PDB file of C-alpha atoms in Angstrom:
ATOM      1  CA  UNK U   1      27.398  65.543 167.932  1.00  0.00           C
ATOM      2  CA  UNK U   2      24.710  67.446 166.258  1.00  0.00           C
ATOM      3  CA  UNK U   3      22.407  64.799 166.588  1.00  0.00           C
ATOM      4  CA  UNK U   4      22.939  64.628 170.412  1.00  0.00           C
ATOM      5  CA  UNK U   5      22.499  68.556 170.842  1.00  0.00           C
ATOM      6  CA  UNK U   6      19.201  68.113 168.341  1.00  0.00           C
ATOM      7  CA  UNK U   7      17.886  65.436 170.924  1.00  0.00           C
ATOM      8  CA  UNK U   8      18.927  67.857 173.637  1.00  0.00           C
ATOM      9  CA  UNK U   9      17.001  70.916 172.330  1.00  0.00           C
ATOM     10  CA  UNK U  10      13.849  68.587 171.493  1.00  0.00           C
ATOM     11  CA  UNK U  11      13.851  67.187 175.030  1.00  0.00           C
ATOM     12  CA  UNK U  12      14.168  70.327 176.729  1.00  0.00           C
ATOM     13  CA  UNK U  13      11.119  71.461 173.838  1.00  0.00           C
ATOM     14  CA  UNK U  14      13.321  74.693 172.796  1.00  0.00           C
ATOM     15  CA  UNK U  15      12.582  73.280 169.077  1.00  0.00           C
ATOM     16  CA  UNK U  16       9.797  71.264 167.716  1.00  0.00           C
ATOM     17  CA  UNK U  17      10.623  68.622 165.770  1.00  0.00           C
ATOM     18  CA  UNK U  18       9.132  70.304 162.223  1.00  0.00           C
ATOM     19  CA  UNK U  19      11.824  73.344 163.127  1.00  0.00           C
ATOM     20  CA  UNK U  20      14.389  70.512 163.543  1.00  0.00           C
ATOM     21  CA  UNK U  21      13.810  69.333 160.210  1.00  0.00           C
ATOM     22  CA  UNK U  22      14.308  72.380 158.578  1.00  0.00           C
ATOM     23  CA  UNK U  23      17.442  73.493 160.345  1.00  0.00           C
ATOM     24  CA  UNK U  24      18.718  70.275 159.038  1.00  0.00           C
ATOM     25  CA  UNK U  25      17.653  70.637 155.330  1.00  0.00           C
ATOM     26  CA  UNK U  26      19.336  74.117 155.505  1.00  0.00           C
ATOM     27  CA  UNK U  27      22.199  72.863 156.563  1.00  0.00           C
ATOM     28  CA  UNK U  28      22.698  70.157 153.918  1.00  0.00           C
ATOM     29  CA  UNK U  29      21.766  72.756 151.629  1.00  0.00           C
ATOM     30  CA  UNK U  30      24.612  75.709 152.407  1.00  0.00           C
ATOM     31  CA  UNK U  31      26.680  71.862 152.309  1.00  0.00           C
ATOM     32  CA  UNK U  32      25.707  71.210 149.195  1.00  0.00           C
ATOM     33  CA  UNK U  33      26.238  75.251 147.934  1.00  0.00           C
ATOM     34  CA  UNK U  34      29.983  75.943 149.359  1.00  0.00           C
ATOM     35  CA  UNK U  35      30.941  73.459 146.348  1.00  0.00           C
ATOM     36  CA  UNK U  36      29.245  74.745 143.638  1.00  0.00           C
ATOM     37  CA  UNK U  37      30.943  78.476 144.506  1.00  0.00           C
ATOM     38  CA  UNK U  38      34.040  76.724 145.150  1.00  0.00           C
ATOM     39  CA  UNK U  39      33.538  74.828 141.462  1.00  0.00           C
ATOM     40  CA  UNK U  40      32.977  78.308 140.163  1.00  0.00           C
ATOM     41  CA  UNK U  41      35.786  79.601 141.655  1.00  0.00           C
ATOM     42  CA  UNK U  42      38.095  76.851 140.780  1.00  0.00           C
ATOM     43  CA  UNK U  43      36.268  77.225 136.912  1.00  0.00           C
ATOM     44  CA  UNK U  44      37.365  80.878 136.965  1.00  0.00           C
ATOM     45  CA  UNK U  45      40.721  80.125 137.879  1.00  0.00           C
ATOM     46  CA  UNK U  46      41.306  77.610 135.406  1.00  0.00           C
ATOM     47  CA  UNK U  47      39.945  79.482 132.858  1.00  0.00           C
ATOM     48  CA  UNK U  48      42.165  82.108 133.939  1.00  0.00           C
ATOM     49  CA  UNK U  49      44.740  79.656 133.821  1.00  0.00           C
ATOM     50  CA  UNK U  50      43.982  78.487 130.429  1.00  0.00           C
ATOM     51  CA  UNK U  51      43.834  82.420 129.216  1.00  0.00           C
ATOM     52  CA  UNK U  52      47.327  82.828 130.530  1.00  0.00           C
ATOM     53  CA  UNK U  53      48.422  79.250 129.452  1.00  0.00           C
ATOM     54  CA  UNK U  54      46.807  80.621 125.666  1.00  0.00           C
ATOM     55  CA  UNK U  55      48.989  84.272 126.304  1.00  0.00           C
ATOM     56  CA  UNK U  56      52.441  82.181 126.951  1.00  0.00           C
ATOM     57  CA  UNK U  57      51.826  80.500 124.179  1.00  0.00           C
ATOM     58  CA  UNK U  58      51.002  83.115 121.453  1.00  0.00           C
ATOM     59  CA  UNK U  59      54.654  85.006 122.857  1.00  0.00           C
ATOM     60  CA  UNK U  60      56.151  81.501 122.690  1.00  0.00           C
ATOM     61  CA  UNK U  61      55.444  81.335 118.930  1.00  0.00           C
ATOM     62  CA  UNK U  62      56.676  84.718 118.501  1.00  0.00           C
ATOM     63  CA  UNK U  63      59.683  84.241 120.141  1.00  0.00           C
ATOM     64  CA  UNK U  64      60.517  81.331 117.780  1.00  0.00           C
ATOM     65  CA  UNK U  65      59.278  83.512 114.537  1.00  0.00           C
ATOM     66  CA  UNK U  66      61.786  86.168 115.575  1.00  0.00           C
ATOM     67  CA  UNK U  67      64.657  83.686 116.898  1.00  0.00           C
ATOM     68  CA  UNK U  68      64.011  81.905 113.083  1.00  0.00           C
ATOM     69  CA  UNK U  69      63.820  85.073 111.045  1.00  0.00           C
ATOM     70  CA  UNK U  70      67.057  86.086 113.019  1.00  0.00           C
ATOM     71  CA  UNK U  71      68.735  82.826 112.260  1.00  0.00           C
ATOM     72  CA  UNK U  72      67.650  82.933 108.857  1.00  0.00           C
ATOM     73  CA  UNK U  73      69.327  86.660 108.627  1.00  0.00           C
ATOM     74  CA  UNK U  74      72.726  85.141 109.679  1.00  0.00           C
ATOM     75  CA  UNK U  75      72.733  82.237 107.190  1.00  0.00           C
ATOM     76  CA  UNK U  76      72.037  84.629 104.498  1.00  0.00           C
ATOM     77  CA  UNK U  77      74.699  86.946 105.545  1.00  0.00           C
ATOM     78  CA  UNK U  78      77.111  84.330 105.785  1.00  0.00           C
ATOM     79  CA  UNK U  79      76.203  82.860 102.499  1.00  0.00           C
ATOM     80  CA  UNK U  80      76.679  86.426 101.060  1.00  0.00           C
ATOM     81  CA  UNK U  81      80.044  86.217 102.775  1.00  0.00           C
ATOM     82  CA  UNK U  82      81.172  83.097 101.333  1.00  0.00           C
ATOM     83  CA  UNK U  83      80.126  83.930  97.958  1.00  0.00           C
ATOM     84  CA  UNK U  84      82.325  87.668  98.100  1.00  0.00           C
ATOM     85  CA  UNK U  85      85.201  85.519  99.607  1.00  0.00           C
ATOM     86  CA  UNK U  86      85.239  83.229  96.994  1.00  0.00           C
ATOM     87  CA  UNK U  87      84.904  85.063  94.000  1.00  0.00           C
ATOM     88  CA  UNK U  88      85.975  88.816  94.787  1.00  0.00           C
ATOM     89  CA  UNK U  89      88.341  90.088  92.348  1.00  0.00           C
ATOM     90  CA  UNK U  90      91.861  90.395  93.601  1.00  0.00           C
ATOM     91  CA  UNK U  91      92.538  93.761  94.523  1.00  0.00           C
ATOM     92  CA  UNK U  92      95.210  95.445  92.142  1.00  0.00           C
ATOM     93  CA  UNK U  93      95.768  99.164  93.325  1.00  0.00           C
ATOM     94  CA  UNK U  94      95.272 100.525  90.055  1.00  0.00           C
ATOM     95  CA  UNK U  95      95.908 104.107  88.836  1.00  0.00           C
ATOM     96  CA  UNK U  96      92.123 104.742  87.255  1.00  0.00           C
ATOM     97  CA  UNK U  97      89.738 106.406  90.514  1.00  0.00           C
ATOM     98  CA  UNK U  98      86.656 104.230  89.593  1.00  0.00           C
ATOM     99  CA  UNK U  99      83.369 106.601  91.353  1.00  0.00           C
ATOM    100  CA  UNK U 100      80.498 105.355  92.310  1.00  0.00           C
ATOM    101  CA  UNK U 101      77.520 106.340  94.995  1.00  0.00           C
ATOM    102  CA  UNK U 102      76.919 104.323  98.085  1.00  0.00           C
ATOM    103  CA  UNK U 103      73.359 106.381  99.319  1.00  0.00           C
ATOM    104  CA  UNK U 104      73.760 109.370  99.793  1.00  0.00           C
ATOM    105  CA  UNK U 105      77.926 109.523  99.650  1.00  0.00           C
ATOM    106  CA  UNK U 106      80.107 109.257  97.060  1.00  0.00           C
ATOM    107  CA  UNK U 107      82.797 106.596  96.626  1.00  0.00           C
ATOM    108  CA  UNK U 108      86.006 106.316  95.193  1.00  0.00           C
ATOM    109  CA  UNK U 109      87.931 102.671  94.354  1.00  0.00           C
ATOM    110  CA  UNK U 110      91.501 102.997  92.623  1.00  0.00           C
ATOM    111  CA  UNK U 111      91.618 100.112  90.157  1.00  0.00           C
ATOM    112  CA  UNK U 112      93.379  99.107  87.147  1.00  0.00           C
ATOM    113  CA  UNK U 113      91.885  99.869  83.147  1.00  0.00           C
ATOM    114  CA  UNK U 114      90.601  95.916  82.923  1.00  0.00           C
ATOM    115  CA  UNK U 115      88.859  96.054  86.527  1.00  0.00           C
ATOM    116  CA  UNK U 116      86.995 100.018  85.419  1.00  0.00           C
ATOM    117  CA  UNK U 117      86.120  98.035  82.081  1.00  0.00           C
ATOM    118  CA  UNK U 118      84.804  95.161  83.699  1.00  0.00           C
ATOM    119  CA  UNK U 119      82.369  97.889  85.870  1.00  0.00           C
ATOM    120  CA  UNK U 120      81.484  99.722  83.209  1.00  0.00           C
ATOM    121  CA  UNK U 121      80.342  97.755  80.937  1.00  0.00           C
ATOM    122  CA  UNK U 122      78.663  95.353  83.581  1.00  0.00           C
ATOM    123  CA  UNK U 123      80.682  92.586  84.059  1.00  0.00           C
ATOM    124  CA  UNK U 124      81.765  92.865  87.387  1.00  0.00           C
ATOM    125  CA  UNK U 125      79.890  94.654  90.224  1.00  0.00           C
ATOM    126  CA  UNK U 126      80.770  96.074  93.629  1.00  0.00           C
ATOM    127  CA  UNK U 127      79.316  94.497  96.988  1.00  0.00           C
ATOM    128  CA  UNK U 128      78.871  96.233 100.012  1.00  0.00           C
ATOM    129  CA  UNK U 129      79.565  93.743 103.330  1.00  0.00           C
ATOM    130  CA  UNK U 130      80.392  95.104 106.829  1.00  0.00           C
ATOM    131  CA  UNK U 131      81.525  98.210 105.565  1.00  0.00           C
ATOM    132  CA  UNK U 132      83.987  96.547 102.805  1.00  0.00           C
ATOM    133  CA  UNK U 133      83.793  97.426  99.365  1.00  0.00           C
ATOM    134  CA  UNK U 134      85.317  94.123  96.983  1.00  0.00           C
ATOM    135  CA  UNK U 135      84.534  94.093  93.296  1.00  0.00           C
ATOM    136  CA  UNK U 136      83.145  90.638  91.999  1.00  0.00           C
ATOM    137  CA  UNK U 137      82.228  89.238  88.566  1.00  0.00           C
ATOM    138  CA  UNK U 138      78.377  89.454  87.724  1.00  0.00           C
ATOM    139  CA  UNK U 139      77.297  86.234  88.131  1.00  0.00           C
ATOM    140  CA  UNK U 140      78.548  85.746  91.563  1.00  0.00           C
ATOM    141  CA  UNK U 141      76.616  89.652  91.648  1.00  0.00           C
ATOM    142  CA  UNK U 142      73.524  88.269  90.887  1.00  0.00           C
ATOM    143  CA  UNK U 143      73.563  85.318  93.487  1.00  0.00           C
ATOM    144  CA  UNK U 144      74.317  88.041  95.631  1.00  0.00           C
ATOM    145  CA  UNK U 145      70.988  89.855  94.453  1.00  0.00           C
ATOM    146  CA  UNK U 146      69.021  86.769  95.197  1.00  0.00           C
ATOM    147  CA  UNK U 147      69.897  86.755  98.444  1.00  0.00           C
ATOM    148  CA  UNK U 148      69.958  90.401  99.607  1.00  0.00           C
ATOM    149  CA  UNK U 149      69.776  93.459  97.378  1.00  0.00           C
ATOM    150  CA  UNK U 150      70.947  96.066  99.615  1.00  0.00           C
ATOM    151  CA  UNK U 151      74.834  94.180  99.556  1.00  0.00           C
ATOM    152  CA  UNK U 152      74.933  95.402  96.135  1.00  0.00           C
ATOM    153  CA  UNK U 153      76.610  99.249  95.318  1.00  0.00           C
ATOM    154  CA  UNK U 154      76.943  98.776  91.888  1.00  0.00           C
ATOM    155  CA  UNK U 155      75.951  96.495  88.927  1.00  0.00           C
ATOM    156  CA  UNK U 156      75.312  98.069  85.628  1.00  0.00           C
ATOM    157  CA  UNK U 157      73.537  96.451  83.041  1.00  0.00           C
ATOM    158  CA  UNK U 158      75.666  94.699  80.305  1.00  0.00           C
ATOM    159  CA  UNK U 159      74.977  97.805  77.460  1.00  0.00           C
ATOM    160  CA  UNK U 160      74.306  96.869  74.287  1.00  0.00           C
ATOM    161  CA  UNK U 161      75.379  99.726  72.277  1.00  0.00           C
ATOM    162  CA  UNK U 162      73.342  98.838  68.968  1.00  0.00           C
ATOM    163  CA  UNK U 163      70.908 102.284  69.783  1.00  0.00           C
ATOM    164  CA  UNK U 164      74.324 104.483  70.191  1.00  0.00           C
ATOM    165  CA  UNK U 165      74.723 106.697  67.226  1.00  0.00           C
ATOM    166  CA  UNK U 166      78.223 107.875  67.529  1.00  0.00           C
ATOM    167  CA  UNK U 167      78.931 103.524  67.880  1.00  0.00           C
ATOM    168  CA  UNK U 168      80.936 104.286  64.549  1.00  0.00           C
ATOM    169  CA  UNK U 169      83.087 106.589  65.642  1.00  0.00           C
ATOM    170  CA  UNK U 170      86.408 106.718  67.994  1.00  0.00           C
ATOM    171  CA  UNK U 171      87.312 108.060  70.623  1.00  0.00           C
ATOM    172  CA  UNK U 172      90.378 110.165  70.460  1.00  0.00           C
ATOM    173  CA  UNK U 173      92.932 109.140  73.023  1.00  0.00           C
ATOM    174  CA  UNK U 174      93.602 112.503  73.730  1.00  0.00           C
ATOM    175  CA  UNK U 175      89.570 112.800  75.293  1.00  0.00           C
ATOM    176  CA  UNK U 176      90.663 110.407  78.015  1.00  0.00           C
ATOM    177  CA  UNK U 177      90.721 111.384  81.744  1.00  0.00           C
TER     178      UNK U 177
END
């Protein structure tokens, strides 16, 4: 059709064939231009799309760090669980208040005289788990440790009492409270 309406225009001498010419060249080259701003459009957009692709992908491995570090939380809670459940002492209501500070509070446990010897002199700790106080032996105290510090209340160090001057000398049962 424009070939028809070029031989038109030439026959009725409107155009010369020179001005012909260049009507065609400029229209093969705004042709030839509408793809190269379309390719840069379509560049921008999938770089764009890449950026965003690159963004989803950063808060993707995120995600999975937190979902991991939270799943990681649990199994060491459980195992902390297991481990008190297994091994706590059995609970004896003694007649001996055994203190002791959890932060900024103080504590009170009633247990028997073997249970506040076992505390005192470090064999046995007390563990702190969902707001449960159970006494366990010091082994199972320091798996606990290993795992999470903040479950333990109490654990004294197993005294050696070879620097104690007054080692030589009893105490008076009377002295006792």
């Amino acid at each position: 059709m424009s070939g028809s309406l070029r031989d038109q225009l030439l026959k009725s001498g409107l155009v010369d064939e020179k001005k012909a010419k260049a009507i065609d060249q400029s229209k093969r080259k705004k042709a030839k231009q509408k793809p190269k701003k379309q390719a840069r459009g379509v560049d921008e957009s999938r770089e764009r799309h890449q950026q965003q692709q690159a963004e989803k992908a950063q808060r993707d491995r995120e995600l999975n760090r937190r979902r991991q570090e939270e799943t990681q939380r649990r199994a060491i809670v459980a195992q902390i669980k297991q481990l008190i459940e297994e091994n706590r002492l059995p609970k004896r209501d003694g007649e001996i208040a055994f203190n002791f500070a959890d932060g900024q509070k103080v504590k009170r446990l009633y247990v028997n005289e073997q249970v506040h010897q076992q505390l005192t002199n470090g064999q046995a700790a007390i563990a702190k788990l969902h707001g449960q106080y159970d006494i366990v032996p010091r082994p199972v105290a320091e798996k606990i440790r290993e795992r999470d510090e903040s479950c333990l209340i109490l654990c004294n160090e197993p005294g050696k009492d070879d620097d104690d001057p007054y080692a030589d000398f009893p105490v008076p049962d009377d002295l006792m409270w």
